[in-house]
mmCIF file of C-alpha atoms in Angstrom:
data_model
loop_
_atom_site.group_PDB
_atom_site.id
_atom_site.type_symbol
_atom_site.label_atom_id
_atom_site.label_comp_id
_atom_site.label_asym_id
_atom_site.label_seq_id
_atom_site.Cartn_x
_atom_site.Cartn_y
_atom_site.Cartn_z
ATOM 1 C CA GLN A 18 0.031 -0.092 0.105
ATOM 2 C CA LYS A 19 1.600 3.346 -1.046
ATOM 3 C CA GLU A 20 1.875 5.934 1.793
ATOM 4 C CA VAL A 21 -0.072 8.720 -0.168
ATOM 5 C CA GLU A 22 -3.005 7.795 -2.388
ATOM 6 C CA GLN A 23 -4.245 10.097 -5.318
ATOM 7 C CA ASP A 24 -7.033 9.595 -7.908
ATOM 8 C CA PRO A 25 -4.938 10.495 -11.306
ATOM 9 C CA GLY A 26 -8.326 11.756 -12.806
ATOM 10 C CA PRO A 27 -8.418 13.089 -15.170
ATOM 11 C CA LEU A 28 -11.161 15.460 -13.882
ATOM 12 C CA SER A 29 -12.960 17.873 -16.134
ATOM 13 C CA VAL A 30 -15.152 20.839 -14.986
ATOM 14 C CA PRO A 31 -16.796 23.753 -16.507
ATOM 15 C CA GLU A 32 -14.967 27.192 -15.999
ATOM 16 C CA GLY A 33 -16.796 28.414 -12.733
ATOM 17 C CA ALA A 34 -17.183 25.193 -10.980
ATOM 18 C CA ILE A 35 -15.940 24.290 -7.752
ATOM 19 C CA VAL A 36 -13.239 21.695 -7.654
ATOM 20 C CA SER A 37 -12.161 19.237 -4.770
ATOM 21 C CA LEU A 38 -9.112 17.305 -5.004
ATOM 22 C CA ASN A 39 -8.471 14.769 -2.426
ATOM 23 C CA CYS A 40 -5.654 12.428 -1.021
ATOM 24 C CA THR A 41 -5.561 9.612 1.608
ATOM 25 C CA TYR A 42 -2.648 8.980 3.719
ATOM 26 C CA SER A 43 -1.277 5.911 5.979
ATOM 27 C CA ASN A 44 1.621 7.574 7.880
ATOM 28 C CA SER A 45 0.476 9.162 11.025
ATOM 29 C CA ALA A 46 3.577 10.514 11.482
ATOM 30 C CA PHE A 47 2.860 13.355 8.698
ATOM 31 C CA GLN A 48 2.611 16.758 9.989
ATOM 32 C CA TYR A 49 3.140 18.903 7.180
ATOM 33 C CA PHE A 50 0.766 18.857 4.120
ATOM 34 C CA MET A 51 1.340 20.220 0.489
ATOM 35 C CA TRP A 52 -0.160 21.083 -2.716
ATOM 36 C CA TYR A 53 1.992 21.264 -5.344
ATOM 37 C CA ARG A 54 0.748 22.521 -8.896
ATOM 38 C CA GLN A 55 2.485 21.549 -12.258
ATOM 39 C CA TYR A 56 1.781 22.743 -15.477
ATOM 40 C CA SER A 57 2.267 20.744 -18.525
ATOM 41 C CA ARG A 58 6.213 20.534 -19.560
ATOM 42 C CA LYS A 59 7.315 22.160 -16.282
ATOM 43 C CA GLY A 60 8.472 21.229 -12.584
ATOM 44 C CA PRO A 61 5.973 21.399 -9.897
ATOM 45 C CA GLU A 62 5.602 24.700 -7.817
ATOM 46 C CA LEU A 63 4.532 24.941 -4.439
ATOM 47 C CA LEU A 64 0.561 26.149 -4.095
ATOM 48 C CA MET A 65 -0.151 26.005 -0.462
ATOM 49 C CA TYR A 66 0.835 24.170 2.885
ATOM 50 C CA THR A 67 -0.728 23.343 6.197
ATOM 51 C CA TYR A 68 0.480 22.560 9.342
ATOM 52 C CA SER A 69 -1.219 19.753 11.473
ATOM 53 C CA SER A 70 -5.290 19.985 11.125
ATOM 54 C CA GLY A 71 -7.148 22.504 10.005
ATOM 55 C CA ASN A 72 -7.832 24.926 7.087
ATOM 56 C CA LYS A 73 -5.844 27.321 5.273
ATOM 57 C CA GLU A 74 -7.229 29.626 2.517
ATOM 58 C CA ASP A 75 -5.682 31.891 0.004
ATOM 59 C CA GLY A 76 -8.043 33.636 -2.531
ATOM 60 C CA ARG A 77 -9.711 30.893 -4.806
ATOM 61 C CA PHE A 78 -8.001 27.881 -2.855
ATOM 62 C CA THR A 79 -8.581 26.382 0.633
ATOM 63 C CA ALA A 80 -6.991 23.555 1.922
ATOM 64 C CA GLN A 81 -8.229 21.194 4.595
ATOM 65 C CA VAL A 82 -6.689 18.384 6.676
ATOM 66 C CA ASP A 83 -8.339 15.872 8.786
ATOM 67 C CA LYS A 84 -5.716 13.879 10.269
ATOM 68 C CA SER A 85 -8.429 11.749 12.401
ATOM 69 C CA SER A 86 -9.287 10.048 8.802
ATOM 70 C CA LYS A 87 -6.110 10.578 7.134
ATOM 71 C CA TYR A 88 -7.699 12.699 4.486
ATOM 72 C CA ILE A 89 -6.526 15.851 2.906
ATOM 73 C CA SER A 90 -8.643 18.216 0.600
ATOM 74 C CA LEU A 91 -7.708 21.151 -1.809
ATOM 75 C CA PHE A 92 -10.864 23.101 -2.906
ATOM 76 C CA ILE A 93 -10.464 25.575 -5.874
ATOM 77 C CA ARG A 94 -13.619 28.066 -6.039
ATOM 78 C CA ASP A 95 -14.530 29.591 -9.247
ATOM 79 C CA SER A 96 -12.287 27.495 -11.324
ATOM 80 C CA GLN A 97 -10.976 29.356 -14.590
ATOM 81 C CA PRO A 98 -8.931 27.659 -17.522
ATOM 82 C CA SER A 99 -5.842 28.578 -16.173
ATOM 83 C CA ASP A 100 -6.362 26.158 -13.448
ATOM 84 C CA SER A 101 -5.922 23.568 -15.939
ATOM 85 C CA ALA A 102 -2.784 21.435 -14.250
ATOM 86 C CA THR A 103 -1.876 18.851 -12.535
ATOM 87 C CA TYR A 104 -2.024 18.656 -8.832
ATOM 88 C CA LEU A 105 0.299 17.022 -6.617
ATOM 89 C CA CYS A 106 -0.711 16.301 -2.725
ATOM 90 C CA ALA A 107 2.632 15.928 -0.842
ATOM 91 C CA MET A 108 3.307 15.259 2.844
ATOM 92 C CA SER A 109 6.327 15.218 5.364
ATOM 93 C CA ASP A 110 6.934 14.496 9.012
ATOM 94 C CA ASP A 111 8.254 16.724 11.430
ATOM 95 C CA THR A 112 11.535 14.911 12.560
ATOM 96 C CA GLY A 113 13.904 17.052 10.709
ATOM 97 C CA GLY A 114 14.413 14.253 7.828
ATOM 98 C CA PHE A 115 12.851 16.581 5.545
ATOM 99 C CA LYS A 116 11.736 13.515 2.871
ATOM 100 C CA THR A 117 8.402 14.568 1.144
ATOM 101 C CA ILE A 118 6.216 11.749 -0.179
ATOM 102 C CA PHE A 119 4.091 12.752 -3.239
ATOM 103 C CA GLY A 120 0.795 11.343 -4.548
ATOM 104 C CA ALA A 121 0.485 10.397 -7.893
ATOM 105 C CA GLY A 122 -1.241 13.741 -8.879
ATOM 106 C CA THR A 123 -4.667 14.422 -10.278
ATOM 107 C CA ARG A 124 -4.810 16.025 -13.772
ATOM 108 C CA LEU A 125 -7.354 18.900 -13.843
ATOM 109 C CA PHE A 126 -9.273 20.209 -16.972
ATOM 110 C CA VAL A 127 -11.413 23.364 -16.560
ATOM 111 C CA LYS A 128 -13.278 23.919 -19.997
ATOM 112 C CA ALA A 129 -14.382 27.664 -21.020
ATOM 113 C CA ASP B 18 17.671 32.925 -14.716
ATOM 114 C CA ALA B 19 15.825 29.768 -12.823
ATOM 115 C CA ASP B 20 16.327 29.248 -9.206
ATOM 116 C CA VAL B 21 16.785 25.614 -10.241
ATOM 117 C CA THR B 22 18.500 24.831 -13.657
ATOM 118 C CA GLN B 23 18.787 21.227 -15.095
ATOM 119 C CA THR B 24 20.817 19.951 -18.102
ATOM 120 C CA PRO B 25 20.117 18.354 -20.424
ATOM 121 C CA ARG B 26 16.255 19.122 -20.736
ATOM 122 C CA ASN B 27 15.980 16.287 -23.000
ATOM 123 C CA ARG B 28 18.102 13.140 -23.741
ATOM 124 C CA ILE B 29 17.695 10.078 -26.064
ATOM 125 C CA THR B 30 20.300 7.314 -25.007
ATOM 126 C CA LYS B 31 20.759 3.541 -25.666
ATOM 127 C CA THR B 32 20.707 0.722 -23.214
ATOM 128 C CA GLY B 33 23.907 0.524 -21.601
ATOM 129 C CA LYS B 34 25.277 3.759 -21.838
ATOM 130 C CA ARG B 35 26.032 6.173 -19.118
ATOM 131 C CA ILE B 36 24.253 9.286 -18.399
ATOM 132 C CA MET B 37 24.809 12.176 -16.254
ATOM 133 C CA LEU B 38 21.922 14.665 -15.344
ATOM 134 C CA GLU B 39 23.121 17.890 -13.979
ATOM 135 C CA CYS B 40 21.755 20.516 -11.606
ATOM 136 C CA SER B 41 22.576 23.788 -10.148
ATOM 137 C CA GLN B 42 20.897 26.177 -7.778
ATOM 138 C CA THR B 43 20.899 29.534 -7.267
ATOM 139 C CA LYS B 44 18.418 29.536 -3.734
ATOM 140 C CA GLY B 45 21.571 29.095 -1.312
ATOM 141 C CA HIS B 46 19.690 26.162 0.137
ATOM 142 C CA ASP B 47 21.529 23.032 1.653
ATOM 143 C CA ARG B 48 19.206 20.576 0.649
ATOM 144 C CA MET B 49 18.653 18.855 -2.640
ATOM 145 C CA TYR B 50 16.920 16.078 -4.143
ATOM 146 C CA TRP B 51 16.374 13.908 -7.247
ATOM 147 C CA TYR B 52 13.205 12.636 -8.238
ATOM 148 C CA ARG B 53 11.356 10.543 -10.797
ATOM 149 C CA GLN B 54 8.164 10.937 -12.412
ATOM 150 C CA ASP B 55 6.365 8.190 -14.264
ATOM 151 C CA PRO B 56 2.877 8.638 -15.148
ATOM 152 C CA GLY B 57 0.280 7.077 -12.506
ATOM 153 C CA LEU B 58 2.920 6.828 -10.048
ATOM 154 C CA GLY B 59 3.535 10.540 -9.085
ATOM 155 C CA LEU B 60 7.112 11.739 -7.884
ATOM 156 C CA ARG B 61 9.476 9.151 -6.391
ATOM 157 C CA LEU B 62 12.391 10.110 -4.387
ATOM 158 C CA ILE B 63 15.724 8.749 -5.826
ATOM 159 C CA TYR B 64 18.625 10.548 -3.817
ATOM 160 C CA TYR B 65 18.679 13.571 -1.388
ATOM 161 C CA SER B 66 21.547 15.421 0.043
ATOM 162 C CA PHE B 67 21.281 17.600 3.190
ATOM 163 C CA ASP B 68 25.009 19.134 2.380
ATOM 164 C CA VAL B 69 28.152 18.154 0.347
ATOM 165 C CA LYS B 70 29.300 15.362 2.645
ATOM 166 C CA ASP B 71 25.657 13.919 3.535
ATOM 167 C CA ILE B 72 24.120 12.088 0.417
ATOM 168 C CA ASN B 73 21.261 9.701 1.382
ATOM 169 C CA LYS B 74 19.139 6.879 -0.523
ATOM 170 C CA GLY B 75 15.609 7.471 -1.586
ATOM 171 C CA GLU B 76 12.888 4.801 -2.041
ATOM 172 C CA ILE B 77 14.195 4.013 -5.734
ATOM 173 C CA SER B 78 18.140 4.628 -5.737
ATOM 174 C CA ASP B 79 18.985 1.151 -7.490
ATOM 175 C CA GLY B 80 20.690 1.899 -10.522
ATOM 176 C CA TYR B 81 21.552 5.503 -9.942
ATOM 177 C CA SER B 82 24.080 7.358 -8.424
ATOM 178 C CA VAL B 83 24.650 11.099 -7.085
ATOM 179 C CA SER B 84 27.597 13.444 -6.603
ATOM 180 C CA ARG B 85 27.241 16.491 -4.605
ATOM 181 C CA GLN B 86 30.018 18.729 -6.145
ATOM 182 C CA ALA B 87 29.212 21.937 -4.071
ATOM 183 C CA GLN B 88 26.476 23.506 -2.116
ATOM 184 C CA ALA B 89 24.762 24.677 -5.503
ATOM 185 C CA LYS B 90 25.672 21.462 -7.666
ATOM 186 C CA PHE B 91 23.781 17.930 -7.535
ATOM 187 C CA SER B 92 24.225 15.540 -10.071
ATOM 188 C CA LEU B 93 22.340 12.298 -10.805
ATOM 189 C CA SER B 94 24.377 9.466 -13.003
ATOM 190 C CA LEU B 95 22.877 6.566 -14.561
ATOM 191 C CA GLU B 96 25.819 3.994 -14.896
ATOM 192 C CA SER B 97 24.266 1.640 -17.593
ATOM 193 C CA ALA B 98 21.203 3.079 -18.707
ATOM 194 C CA ILE B 99 18.087 0.608 -18.925
ATOM 195 C CA PRO B 100 14.668 0.896 -20.763
ATOM 196 C CA ASN B 101 12.484 1.030 -17.419
ATOM 197 C CA GLN B 102 14.437 4.321 -16.495
ATOM 198 C CA THR B 103 13.052 6.257 -19.198
ATOM 199 C CA ALA B 104 11.182 8.865 -16.996
ATOM 200 C CA LEU B 105 11.167 12.464 -16.252
ATOM 201 C CA TYR B 106 13.850 13.440 -13.664
ATOM 202 C CA PHE B 107 13.611 16.647 -11.665
ATOM 203 C CA CYS B 108 15.983 18.103 -9.106
ATOM 204 C CA ALA B 109 14.346 20.151 -6.349
ATOM 205 C CA THR B 110 16.286 22.225 -3.380
ATOM 206 C CA GLY B 111 14.317 22.283 -0.057
ATOM 207 C CA GLY B 112 13.728 25.585 1.686
ATOM 208 C CA GLN B 113 12.344 26.345 5.483
ATOM 209 C CA GLY B 114 8.561 27.509 5.307
ATOM 210 C CA ALA B 115 7.156 29.979 7.660
ATOM 211 C CA SER B 116 5.560 26.760 9.920
ATOM 212 C CA GLY B 117 9.060 24.651 9.347
ATOM 213 C CA ALA B 118 7.529 22.972 6.411
ATOM 214 C CA ASN B 119 10.201 21.779 4.152
ATOM 215 C CA VAL B 120 9.337 23.904 0.764
ATOM 216 C CA LEU B 121 10.729 22.286 -2.178
ATOM 217 C CA THR B 122 11.325 24.072 -5.578
ATOM 218 C CA PHE B 123 12.038 22.208 -8.733
ATOM 219 C CA GLY B 124 13.687 22.724 -11.668
ATOM 220 C CA ALA B 125 12.039 22.171 -15.241
ATOM 221 C CA GLY B 126 12.552 18.787 -15.531
ATOM 222 C CA SER B 127 14.923 16.370 -17.503
ATOM 223 C CA ARG B 128 12.997 14.064 -19.962
ATOM 224 C CA LEU B 129 15.414 10.509 -20.513
ATOM 225 C CA THR B 130 14.439 8.253 -23.041
ATOM 226 C CA VAL B 131 16.651 4.909 -22.933
ATOM 227 C CA LEU B 132 16.228 2.760 -26.155
#
């Protein structure tokens, strides 16, 4: 079983829709939860991150962490065609090991 | 210039050849990483380095070696390339985020095809 599970999609939505992207994980030591966005032929770039449980909002993006269920989500409001990309969840513990484990990535298409 | 530069961007080679992928960074970070990306498998860690004298194996290090020539340079070698090493390779540096998170900055990737 992988440490981090993520549905690879693809997920196709109309412009303006609310998008929900999710990951589950098995390692209870994970404390940092990150979302990276990767455009075609580019390297991943950090979108946002949270520490431990709770929500974090940044513009149209909201990250949620539920440690009791080992489940994290990224919500995109008012989705735009420019949001079309692959979204990778990533996690690490806080032991100082600095190893980051990634999900497989969900490919998102937002249609104009 | 990009914070993390990878060369070459694309390479086609034959089975058994030695290949080196190079990475340099201007972030000033001590931590550097090599990841491999395959469709449906996401990013998998090959090797990571916390400083010039500290190199560690990741989850898929077999068939690969690395060299940390300086704080800013971290190269990945395939001593004898095989077709299942065909993939997209990413170098990354790790910096400290506001809450202590290890925030990765990636290069643009090196696409390697082994025939």
